[in-house]
Amino acid sequence: MVASLSVFEEIMSQASGTSSSHATPLPLTGERVTFTGTLASMTHADAAELVLRHGGQSVEYVSRQLTLLVVGEEGWPLEDDGRHSLKLREAVALQQQGTPVRILNESDFLKIVGLADQQSEVRRLHTPAMLSRMLGIPVNLIRNWSRTGLLRPVKQVHRLPYFDFQEVSSLRRLNDLLQAGVSQSEIERSLRSLPVGLHEGRKPWDQLELLAVDRRIVLRDSRGLKELHGQRLFDFGDDENTVEYDEAEGDEHQSDEPHILSFLEARHTALDRSGERDWFVEGCRMADDDELDSAVEAFRLALMVEPTNPEVHFHLGDALYRLRWSRAALERFYAAVEIDHDYVESWMQIGSIHRELDELDVALDAFAVALDIHPELPDAHYLRAQTLVDLGSPEEAVPHWQEYLRHDWRGPWAEVARQQLQQQNAELPPIPVTSRHP
């Protein structure tokens, strides 16, 4: 991750307060420390300075003089070929040769240097929009991972899921490796051979299997594998990682694309097939595959069966928005909140689209509604602040920038918030402390 200087200065001021006494040795006295993988709480350069301030020596390479290797917790410490990082392999080899090298994860390192509060940054919870900005993952992909069980929200507030940053980052790394052509077996071999403690509490095996099977999301039940929309698959085991369609059990209409000739035909089609296939799930699958025109039709068919389902309206709006049909998408998001007024993510989409259409006063109202429903929603504070700045009222945005930073100090949104507060000569809030399960 990229940490700003102001964040690091704040960390250092905390660290200095915990280690200013010379009655006891500094916690890293005599240690030669290096880092591998991406750190979730700071950059490698900042971490190296932290080592120096606590009595240790920061080194760039692994050698027999190394005493401590710290493994970053933003994703797994795997190279592009799926193997352990070079430093991790070298440190493990030294351990096997009898050299007393310790291998710690980032959280344990932060405890050693007295930054237990910063440890919570590694376990911080984020909304899909925040994760999208920080990790470069499309929001719809995060929603897809959640819907298919690859991710499980730690909590939900008015339909809005909050995810463990580390879990999402780790899943992104697995997905990137698979998309790059690294085999499932190679990745699993690397994960299982990580030193004890580095994968404690993190069980990616099921995630890896779901991601890997023929690059399609599938589920395993008592009869084997099946796709989300119900198509049964032959499972040939772990050796080949291949699947084939079971034509005997497959829906004879399964390969048909939804085709609309008229409103009446569409309605009859939806009602006639409502017992055979779930049009909402079909639409989600098509949207995940970027078959957006077909997804729109599938969601419309789903609404003919369930016209008052706010989730269908929301996903139809999302598909329309991705097709750049902003006005049509806006109507669907409004339909979702007409059915469920507290659907906070729909209010956020309404506000965001009005911002894009340069209808700033309406956008401001939408974000205000979102904050009435969920006063601590970081996304709403951030976008309301941006809208106030655009309207020429930067001073009114100050409490919203501050509130956003109370929830999140990292990533591009946090950097914008800090810059805006500095321009207004406003106070920066302290680094937030957030538990894993708020």
CSV table of C-alpha atoms in Angstrom, one decimal:
chain,number,residue,atom,x,y,z
A,1,MET,CA,0.0,0.0,0.0
A,2,VAL,CA,1.0,3.7,-0.3
A,3,ALA,CA,1.1,5.5,3.0
A,4,SER,CA,1.3,9.3,3.2
A,5,LEU,CA,4.0,11.1,5.2
A,6,SER,CA,1.4,12.5,7.5
A,7,VAL,CA,0.1,9.1,8.4
A,8,PHE,CA,3.6,7.8,9.0
A,9,GLU,CA,4.5,10.8,11.2
A,10,GLU,CA,1.5,10.1,13.3
A,11,ILE,CA,2.6,6.4,13.7
A,12,MET,CA,6.1,7.5,14.6
A,13,SER,CA,4.8,9.9,17.2
A,14,GLN,CA,2.9,7.1,18.8
A,15,ALA,CA,5.9,4.8,18.6
A,16,SER,CA,8.1,7.4,20.2
A,17,GLY,CA,5.7,7.7,23.1
A,18,THR,CA,6.0,4.0,23.8
A,19,SER,CA,9.7,3.7,23.5
A,20,SER,CA,11.2,7.0,24.9
A,21,SER,CA,12.3,5.5,28.2
A,22,HIS,CA,15.8,4.1,28.3
A,23,ALA,CA,15.2,2.0,31.4
A,24,THR,CA,14.7,-1.0,29.2
A,25,PRO,CA,16.3,-1.9,25.9
A,26,LEU,CA,14.4,-1.0,22.7
A,27,PRO,CA,12.4,-3.9,21.5
A,28,LEU,CA,14.4,-4.5,18.3
A,29,THR,CA,17.9,-4.0,19.8
A,30,GLY,CA,20.3,-6.4,18.1
A,31,GLU,CA,17.8,-7.4,15.5
A,32,ARG,CA,18.5,-7.4,11.7
A,33,VAL,CA,15.1,-7.1,10.0
A,34,THR,CA,13.8,-7.3,6.5
A,35,PHE,CA,10.4,-7.3,5.0
A,36,THR,CA,8.6,-9.4,2.2
A,37,GLY,CA,5.2,-9.1,0.6
A,38,THR,CA,3.0,-6.0,0.7
A,39,LEU,CA,2.5,-4.5,4.1
A,40,ALA,CA,-1.0,-3.5,5.0
A,41,SER,CA,-0.2,-0.8,7.5
A,42,MET,CA,2.7,1.1,5.8
A,43,THR,CA,5.3,1.1,3.1
A,44,HIS,CA,8.5,-0.9,3.3
A,45,ALA,CA,10.5,2.3,3.6
A,46,ASP,CA,8.4,3.5,6.5
A,47,ALA,CA,8.7,0.1,8.2
A,48,ALA,CA,12.5,0.3,7.8
A,49,GLU,CA,12.6,3.6,9.6
A,50,LEU,CA,10.4,2.1,12.3
A,51,VAL,CA,13.0,-0.7,12.8
A,52,LEU,CA,15.7,1.9,13.3
A,53,ARG,CA,13.7,3.9,15.8
A,54,HIS,CA,13.2,0.8,17.9
A,55,GLY,CA,16.9,-0.2,18.0
A,56,GLY,CA,17.1,-2.6,15.1
A,57,GLN,CA,19.0,-2.6,11.8
A,58,SER,CA,17.0,-2.7,8.6
A,59,VAL,CA,18.5,-4.8,5.8
A,60,GLU,CA,17.5,-5.3,2.2
A,61,TYR,CA,18.5,-8.9,1.7
A,62,VAL,CA,18.3,-12.2,3.5
A,63,SER,CA,21.7,-13.5,4.8
A,64,ARG,CA,23.0,-15.6,7.7
A,65,GLN,CA,23.1,-12.4,9.7
A,66,LEU,CA,19.4,-11.9,9.4
A,67,THR,CA,17.4,-12.4,12.6
A,68,LEU,CA,13.9,-11.4,11.7
A,69,LEU,CA,11.8,-11.6,8.5
A,70,VAL,CA,8.4,-9.8,8.6
A,71,VAL,CA,5.7,-10.9,6.1
A,72,GLY,CA,3.2,-8.3,4.9
A,73,GLU,CA,-0.5,-9.1,5.3
A,74,GLU,CA,-1.9,-7.4,2.2
A,75,GLY,CA,-2.5,-10.5,0.2
A,76,TRP,CA,-0.4,-13.7,0.2
A,77,PRO,CA,3.5,-13.6,-0.1
A,78,LEU,CA,3.5,-15.3,-3.4
A,79,GLU,CA,5.4,-14.4,-6.6
A,80,ASP,CA,3.8,-14.2,-10.0
A,81,ASP,CA,4.6,-17.9,-10.6
A,82,GLY,CA,2.7,-18.9,-7.5
A,83,ARG,CA,5.8,-19.7,-5.4
A,84,HIS,CA,6.7,-18.2,-2.1
A,85,SER,CA,8.5,-14.8,-2.3
A,86,LEU,CA,12.3,-15.1,-2.7
A,87,LYS,CA,13.0,-13.7,0.7
A,88,LEU,CA,10.6,-16.1,2.3
A,89,ARG,CA,12.2,-19.1,0.6
A,90,GLU,CA,15.6,-18.0,1.6
A,91,ALA,CA,14.6,-17.5,5.2
A,92,VAL,CA,13.0,-20.9,5.4
A,93,ALA,CA,16.1,-22.5,3.9
A,94,LEU,CA,18.2,-20.8,6.6
A,95,GLN,CA,15.9,-22.1,9.3
A,96,GLN,CA,16.3,-25.6,8.0
A,97,GLN,CA,20.1,-25.2,8.1
A,98,GLY,CA,19.9,-24.2,11.8
A,99,THR,CA,20.2,-20.4,11.5
A,100,PRO,CA,18.0,-18.7,14.2
A,101,VAL,CA,15.9,-16.6,11.8
A,102,ARG,CA,12.4,-15.7,13.0
A,103,ILE,CA,9.5,-15.3,10.6
A,104,LEU,CA,6.7,-13.2,11.8
A,105,ASN,CA,3.5,-11.8,10.2
A,106,GLU,CA,2.9,-8.1,10.1
A,107,SER,CA,0.5,-8.0,13.0
A,108,ASP,CA,3.0,-9.7,15.4
A,109,PHE,CA,5.7,-7.2,14.3
A,110,LEU,CA,3.4,-4.3,15.1
A,111,LYS,CA,2.8,-5.7,18.6
A,112,ILE,CA,6.6,-5.9,19.2
A,113,VAL,CA,7.1,-2.2,18.4
A,114,GLY,CA,4.2,-1.2,20.5
A,115,LEU,CA,1.8,-0.3,17.7
A,116,ALA,CA,-1.1,-2.6,18.7
A,117,ASP,CA,-3.5,0.2,17.5
A,118,GLN,CA,-2.0,0.0,14.1
A,119,GLN,CA,-2.6,-3.8,14.1
A,120,SER,CA,-6.3,-3.0,13.8
A,121,GLU,CA,-5.5,-1.3,10.4
A,122,VAL,CA,-4.6,-4.8,9.1
A,123,ARG,CA,-8.0,-6.1,10.2
A,124,ARG,CA,-10.0,-3.1,9.2
A,125,LEU,CA,-13.4,-3.4,7.6
A,126,HIS,CA,-14.3,-1.7,4.4
A,127,THR,CA,-17.3,-1.2,2.1
A,128,PRO,CA,-17.2,-2.5,-1.5
A,129,ALA,CA,-16.6,1.0,-2.8
A,130,MET,CA,-13.6,1.6,-0.5
A,131,LEU,CA,-12.1,-1.8,-1.4
A,132,SER,CA,-12.6,-1.1,-5.1
A,133,ARG,CA,-10.6,2.1,-4.8
A,134,MET,CA,-7.9,0.6,-2.7
A,135,LEU,CA,-7.3,-2.7,-4.4
A,136,GLY,CA,-8.2,-1.8,-8.0
A,137,ILE,CA,-11.1,-4.3,-8.1
A,138,PRO,CA,-14.4,-3.5,-9.8
A,139,VAL,CA,-17.2,-3.2,-7.4
A,140,ASN,CA,-19.3,-5.7,-9.3
A,141,LEU,CA,-16.5,-8.3,-8.9
A,142,ILE,CA,-16.6,-7.8,-5.1
A,143,ARG,CA,-20.4,-8.2,-5.1
A,144,ASN,CA,-20.0,-11.4,-7.2
A,145,TRP,CA,-17.5,-12.9,-4.8
A,146,SER,CA,-19.8,-12.1,-2.0
A,147,ARG,CA,-22.9,-13.5,-3.7
A,148,THR,CA,-21.1,-16.8,-4.6
A,149,GLY,CA,-19.7,-17.3,-1.1
A,150,LEU,CA,-16.1,-16.6,-1.9
A,151,LEU,CA,-16.3,-13.6,0.5
A,152,ARG,CA,-18.5,-13.4,3.6
A,153,PRO,CA,-19.2,-9.9,5.0
A,154,VAL,CA,-18.2,-9.4,8.6
A,155,LYS,CA,-21.4,-7.4,9.0
A,156,GLN,CA,-24.2,-5.8,7.0
A,157,VAL,CA,-25.9,-2.5,7.7
A,158,HIS,CA,-29.1,-1.9,5.7
A,159,ARG,CA,-28.0,-4.3,3.0
A,160,LEU,CA,-24.5,-2.8,2.8
A,161,PRO,CA,-21.8,-5.4,3.4
A,162,TYR,CA,-18.5,-4.7,5.2
A,163,PHE,CA,-15.6,-6.9,4.4
A,164,ASP,CA,-12.3,-7.8,6.0
A,165,PHE,CA,-9.7,-6.0,4.0
A,166,GLN,CA,-7.1,-8.8,4.4
A,167,GLU,CA,-9.6,-11.4,3.1
A,168,VAL,CA,-10.4,-9.5,0.0
A,169,SER,CA,-6.8,-8.6,-0.7
A,170,SER,CA,-5.8,-12.3,-0.3
A,171,LEU,CA,-8.6,-13.4,-2.6
A,172,ARG,CA,-7.6,-10.8,-5.2
A,173,ARG,CA,-4.1,-12.3,-5.2
A,174,LEU,CA,-5.4,-15.8,-5.7
A,175,ASN,CA,-7.6,-14.7,-8.6
A,176,ASP,CA,-4.7,-12.7,-10.2
A,177,LEU,CA,-2.5,-15.8,-10.1
A,178,LEU,CA,-5.1,-18.1,-11.6
A,179,GLN,CA,-5.9,-15.5,-14.4
A,180,ALA,CA,-2.1,-15.4,-15.1
A,181,GLY,CA,-2.1,-19.1,-15.8
A,182,VAL,CA,-0.6,-20.4,-12.5
A,183,SER,CA,-2.0,-23.8,-11.7
A,184,GLN,CA,-4.3,-24.4,-8.8
A,185,SER,CA,-2.0,-27.2,-7.5
A,186,GLU,CA,1.0,-24.9,-7.5
A,187,ILE,CA,-0.8,-22.2,-5.6
A,188,GLU,CA,-2.2,-24.7,-3.1
A,189,ARG,CA,1.2,-26.3,-2.6
A,190,SER,CA,2.7,-22.9,-1.8
A,191,LEU,CA,0.0,-21.9,0.6
A,192,ARG,CA,0.1,-25.2,2.5
A,193,SER,CA,3.9,-24.9,2.9
A,194,LEU,CA,3.8,-21.4,4.4
A,195,PRO,CA,5.6,-21.3,7.8
A,196,VAL,CA,3.3,-21.9,10.8
A,197,GLY,CA,1.6,-18.7,11.9
A,198,LEU,CA,1.4,-17.0,8.5
A,199,HIS,CA,-1.8,-18.7,7.5
A,200,GLU,CA,-3.3,-19.0,10.9
A,201,GLY,CA,-7.1,-18.4,10.7
A,202,ARG,CA,-6.9,-18.0,6.9
A,203,LYS,CA,-8.3,-20.9,5.0
A,204,PRO,CA,-8.2,-20.2,1.2
A,205,TRP,CA,-8.6,-23.8,0.0
A,206,ASP,CA,-12.3,-23.6,-0.7
A,207,GLN,CA,-11.9,-20.1,-2.3
A,208,LEU,CA,-9.1,-21.5,-4.5
A,209,GLU,CA,-11.2,-24.4,-5.7
A,210,LEU,CA,-14.1,-22.2,-6.5
A,211,LEU,CA,-11.9,-19.8,-8.5
A,212,ALA,CA,-10.0,-22.5,-10.3
A,213,VAL,CA,-12.6,-24.9,-11.7
A,214,ASP,CA,-12.6,-24.1,-15.4
A,215,ARG,CA,-12.5,-20.4,-14.6
A,216,ARG,CA,-16.2,-20.6,-13.8
A,217,ILE,CA,-17.7,-20.2,-10.3
A,218,VAL,CA,-19.2,-23.5,-9.3
A,219,LEU,CA,-20.5,-25.0,-6.1
A,220,ARG,CA,-19.9,-28.4,-4.6
A,221,ASP,CA,-22.8,-30.3,-3.0
A,222,SER,CA,-23.4,-33.9,-2.0
A,223,ARG,CA,-23.8,-35.0,-5.7
A,224,GLY,CA,-20.6,-33.2,-7.0
A,225,LEU,CA,-20.2,-29.9,-8.8
A,226,LYS,CA,-22.8,-27.6,-10.3
A,227,GLU,CA,-22.9,-24.1,-11.7
A,228,LEU,CA,-24.7,-21.4,-9.8
A,229,HIS,CA,-27.7,-21.6,-12.1
A,230,GLY,CA,-28.1,-25.3,-11.5
A,231,GLN,CA,-26.3,-27.0,-14.4
A,232,ARG,CA,-24.8,-30.3,-13.2
A,233,LEU,CA,-21.1,-30.9,-14.0
A,234,PHE,CA,-19.0,-34.0,-14.1
A,235,ASP,CA,-16.2,-33.8,-11.5
A,236,PHE,CA,-13.1,-35.8,-12.5
A,237,GLY,CA,-11.2,-35.0,-9.3
A,238,ASP,CA,-8.2,-32.9,-8.4
A,239,ASP,CA,-5.8,-34.2,-11.0
A,240,GLU,CA,-7.2,-32.5,-14.1
A,241,ASN,CA,-9.3,-29.7,-12.7
A,242,THR,CA,-11.7,-30.1,-15.6
A,243,VAL,CA,-15.4,-30.3,-15.7
A,244,GLU,CA,-17.9,-31.3,-18.4
A,245,TYR,CA,-21.6,-30.7,-18.7
A,246,ASP,CA,-24.0,-33.5,-17.7
A,247,GLU,CA,-26.4,-33.4,-20.6
A,248,ALA,CA,-28.8,-35.9,-18.9
A,249,GLU,CA,-29.4,-33.6,-16.0
A,250,GLY,CA,-29.0,-30.2,-17.7
A,251,ASP,CA,-31.8,-27.8,-18.4
A,252,GLU,CA,-32.6,-28.2,-22.1
A,253,HIS,CA,-33.0,-24.4,-22.3
A,254,GLN,CA,-29.8,-23.7,-20.4
A,255,SER,CA,-27.7,-22.6,-23.3
A,256,ASP,CA,-30.4,-20.3,-24.7
A,257,GLU,CA,-29.9,-16.6,-24.4
A,258,PRO,CA,-32.9,-14.6,-23.2
A,259,HIS,CA,-34.5,-13.3,-26.4
A,260,ILE,CA,-37.3,-10.7,-26.2
A,261,LEU,CA,-39.7,-10.4,-29.2
A,262,SER,CA,-42.5,-8.6,-27.3
A,263,PHE,CA,-43.6,-7.7,-23.8
A,264,LEU,CA,-46.2,-10.4,-23.8
A,265,GLU,CA,-43.8,-13.1,-25.0
A,266,ALA,CA,-41.3,-12.0,-22.3
A,267,ARG,CA,-43.9,-12.1,-19.6
A,268,HIS,CA,-45.1,-15.6,-20.6
A,269,THR,CA,-41.5,-16.8,-20.9
A,270,ALA,CA,-40.6,-15.6,-17.5
A,271,LEU,CA,-43.7,-17.1,-15.9
A,272,ASP,CA,-43.5,-20.4,-17.8
A,273,ARG,CA,-39.9,-20.9,-16.9
A,274,SER,CA,-39.9,-19.5,-13.4
A,275,GLY,CA,-39.8,-23.1,-12.1
A,276,GLU,CA,-36.9,-24.1,-14.3
A,277,ARG,CA,-34.4,-21.3,-13.9
A,278,ASP,CA,-33.7,-18.4,-11.6
A,279,TRP,CA,-33.6,-15.3,-13.9
A,280,PHE,CA,-32.0,-13.2,-11.2
A,281,VAL,CA,-29.1,-15.6,-10.8
A,282,GLU,CA,-28.9,-15.8,-14.6
A,283,GLY,CA,-28.7,-12.1,-14.8
A,284,CYS,CA,-26.0,-11.9,-12.2
A,285,ARG,CA,-24.0,-14.6,-14.0
A,286,MET,CA,-24.3,-12.7,-17.3
A,287,ALA,CA,-23.3,-9.4,-15.6
A,288,ASP,CA,-20.3,-11.1,-14.1
A,289,ASP,CA,-19.3,-12.2,-17.6
A,290,ASP,CA,-19.8,-8.7,-19.0
A,291,GLU,CA,-22.8,-9.9,-21.1
A,292,LEU,CA,-24.6,-6.8,-20.0
A,293,ASP,CA,-27.4,-6.6,-22.7
A,294,SER,CA,-28.4,-10.2,-21.9
A,295,ALA,CA,-28.1,-9.5,-18.1
A,296,VAL,CA,-30.5,-6.6,-18.5
A,297,GLU,CA,-33.1,-8.8,-20.2
A,298,ALA,CA,-32.6,-11.5,-17.6
A,299,PHE,CA,-33.2,-9.0,-14.8
A,300,ARG,CA,-36.3,-7.7,-16.5
A,301,LEU,CA,-37.6,-11.3,-16.7
A,302,ALA,CA,-36.9,-11.7,-13.0
A,303,LEU,CA,-38.9,-8.6,-12.2
A,304,MET,CA,-41.9,-10.0,-14.1
A,305,VAL,CA,-41.8,-12.8,-11.5
A,306,GLU,CA,-40.8,-10.7,-8.5
A,307,PRO,CA,-41.7,-7.1,-9.3
A,308,THR,CA,-41.2,-5.9,-5.7
A,309,ASN,CA,-37.7,-7.4,-5.1
A,310,PRO,CA,-35.4,-4.4,-4.5
A,311,GLU,CA,-32.3,-6.5,-5.1
A,312,VAL,CA,-33.4,-7.2,-8.7
A,313,HIS,CA,-34.0,-3.5,-9.3
A,314,PHE,CA,-30.6,-2.7,-7.9
A,315,HIS,CA,-28.7,-5.2,-10.0
A,316,LEU,CA,-30.7,-4.1,-13.1
A,317,GLY,CA,-29.7,-0.5,-12.3
A,318,ASP,CA,-26.1,-1.6,-12.0
A,319,ALA,CA,-26.1,-3.4,-15.4
A,320,LEU,CA,-27.8,-0.4,-17.1
A,321,TYR,CA,-25.2,1.9,-15.5
A,322,ARG,CA,-22.3,-0.2,-16.8
A,323,LEU,CA,-23.9,0.1,-20.2
A,324,ARG,CA,-23.7,3.9,-19.7
A,325,TRP,CA,-27.5,4.3,-19.6
A,326,SER,CA,-27.3,6.6,-16.6
A,327,ARG,CA,-30.9,7.9,-16.6
A,328,ALA,CA,-32.4,4.4,-17.0
A,329,ALA,CA,-30.1,3.1,-14.2
A,330,LEU,CA,-31.2,6.0,-12.0
A,331,GLU,CA,-34.8,5.0,-12.3
A,332,ARG,CA,-34.0,1.5,-11.2
A,333,PHE,CA,-32.1,2.6,-8.1
A,334,TYR,CA,-35.0,4.9,-7.2
A,335,ALA,CA,-37.3,1.9,-7.6
A,336,ALA,CA,-35.2,-0.1,-5.2
A,337,VAL,CA,-35.5,2.6,-2.5
A,338,GLU,CA,-39.2,3.0,-3.1
A,339,ILE,CA,-39.5,-0.6,-2.1
A,340,ASP,CA,-36.9,-0.6,0.6
A,341,HIS,CA,-36.3,3.0,1.8
A,342,ASP,CA,-33.2,2.0,3.9
A,343,TYR,CA,-31.4,0.4,0.9
A,344,VAL,CA,-28.4,2.6,1.6
A,345,GLU,CA,-26.3,1.3,-1.3
A,346,SER,CA,-29.0,2.4,-3.7
A,347,TRP,CA,-29.1,5.9,-2.2
A,348,MET,CA,-25.3,6.0,-2.8
A,349,GLN,CA,-25.7,5.1,-6.4
A,350,ILE,CA,-28.5,7.7,-6.8
A,351,GLY,CA,-26.2,10.3,-5.4
A,352,SER,CA,-23.2,9.2,-7.5
A,353,ILE,CA,-25.2,9.3,-10.8
A,354,HIS,CA,-26.7,12.7,-10.0
A,355,ARG,CA,-23.1,13.9,-9.4
A,356,GLU,CA,-22.0,12.6,-12.7
A,357,LEU,CA,-24.9,14.3,-14.4
A,358,ASP,CA,-23.8,17.6,-12.6
A,359,GLU,CA,-27.0,17.7,-10.6
A,360,LEU,CA,-25.1,18.4,-7.4
A,361,ASP,CA,-28.0,19.7,-5.2
A,362,VAL,CA,-29.9,16.5,-5.8
A,363,ALA,CA,-26.8,14.4,-5.2
A,364,LEU,CA,-26.2,16.2,-1.9
A,365,ASP,CA,-29.7,15.3,-0.8
A,366,ALA,CA,-29.2,11.6,-1.7
A,367,PHE,CA,-26.0,11.4,0.3
A,368,ALA,CA,-27.8,13.1,3.2
A,369,VAL,CA,-30.5,10.4,3.1
A,370,ALA,CA,-27.8,7.7,3.1
A,371,LEU,CA,-26.2,9.3,6.2
A,372,ASP,CA,-29.6,9.5,7.9
A,373,ILE,CA,-29.9,5.8,7.4
A,374,HIS,CA,-26.3,4.9,8.2
A,375,PRO,CA,-24.6,7.9,10.0
A,376,GLU,CA,-21.2,6.2,10.1
A,377,LEU,CA,-21.1,5.2,6.4
A,378,PRO,CA,-17.6,6.4,5.2
A,379,ASP,CA,-18.5,6.4,1.5
A,380,ALA,CA,-21.4,8.8,2.1
A,381,HIS,CA,-19.2,11.2,4.2
A,382,TYR,CA,-16.6,11.2,1.5
A,383,LEU,CA,-18.9,11.8,-1.5
A,384,ARG,CA,-21.0,14.4,0.4
A,385,ALA,CA,-17.8,16.3,1.2
A,386,GLN,CA,-16.7,16.2,-2.4
A,387,THR,CA,-20.1,17.5,-3.5
A,388,LEU,CA,-20.0,20.3,-1.0
A,389,VAL,CA,-16.5,21.3,-2.4
A,390,ASP,CA,-17.9,21.2,-5.9
A,391,LEU,CA,-20.7,23.5,-4.8
A,392,GLY,CA,-18.2,26.0,-3.4
A,393,SER,CA,-18.7,25.2,0.3
A,394,PRO,CA,-15.4,23.6,1.3
A,395,GLU,CA,-15.8,24.7,4.9
A,396,GLU,CA,-19.1,22.7,5.2
A,397,ALA,CA,-17.2,19.7,3.9
A,398,VAL,CA,-14.6,19.7,6.8
A,399,PRO,CA,-16.6,17.6,9.3
A,400,HIS,CA,-17.3,15.0,6.6
A,401,TRP,CA,-13.6,14.7,5.6
A,402,GLN,CA,-12.8,14.3,9.3
A,403,GLU,CA,-15.5,11.7,9.8
A,404,TYR,CA,-14.2,9.7,6.8
A,405,LEU,CA,-10.7,9.7,8.2
A,406,ARG,CA,-12.0,8.4,11.5
A,407,HIS,CA,-12.9,5.3,9.7
A,408,ASP,CA,-10.1,5.0,7.2
A,409,TRP,CA,-6.5,6.4,7.0
A,410,ARG,CA,-5.4,4.5,3.9
A,411,GLY,CA,-5.8,4.5,0.2
A,412,PRO,CA,-6.6,7.3,-2.4
A,413,TRP,CA,-9.8,8.5,-0.7
A,414,ALA,CA,-8.0,9.1,2.6
A,415,GLU,CA,-5.2,11.0,0.9
A,416,VAL,CA,-7.8,13.3,-0.8
A,417,ALA,CA,-9.5,13.9,2.6
A,418,ARG,CA,-6.2,14.8,4.3
A,419,GLN,CA,-5.3,17.2,1.5
A,420,GLN,CA,-8.7,18.9,1.7
A,421,LEU,CA,-8.4,19.3,5.5
A,422,GLN,CA,-4.9,20.8,5.1
A,423,GLN,CA,-6.2,23.3,2.6
A,424,GLN,CA,-8.8,24.4,5.1
A,425,ASN,CA,-6.3,24.4,8.0
A,426,ALA,CA,-8.5,22.0,9.7
A,427,GLU,CA,-7.5,19.5,12.4
A,428,LEU,CA,-6.6,15.9,11.3
A,429,PRO,CA,-8.4,13.3,13.4
A,430,PRO,CA,-6.2,10.7,15.2
A,431,ILE,CA,-5.5,7.3,13.5
A,432,PRO,CA,-8.6,5.3,14.0
A,433,VAL,CA,-8.7,2.1,16.0
A,434,THR,CA,-11.2,-0.4,14.7
A,435,SER,CA,-11.7,-4.0,15.9
A,436,ARG,CA,-12.2,-6.9,13.5
A,437,HIS,CA,-15.7,-7.4,14.7
A,438,PRO,CA,-17.2,-4.0,15.6
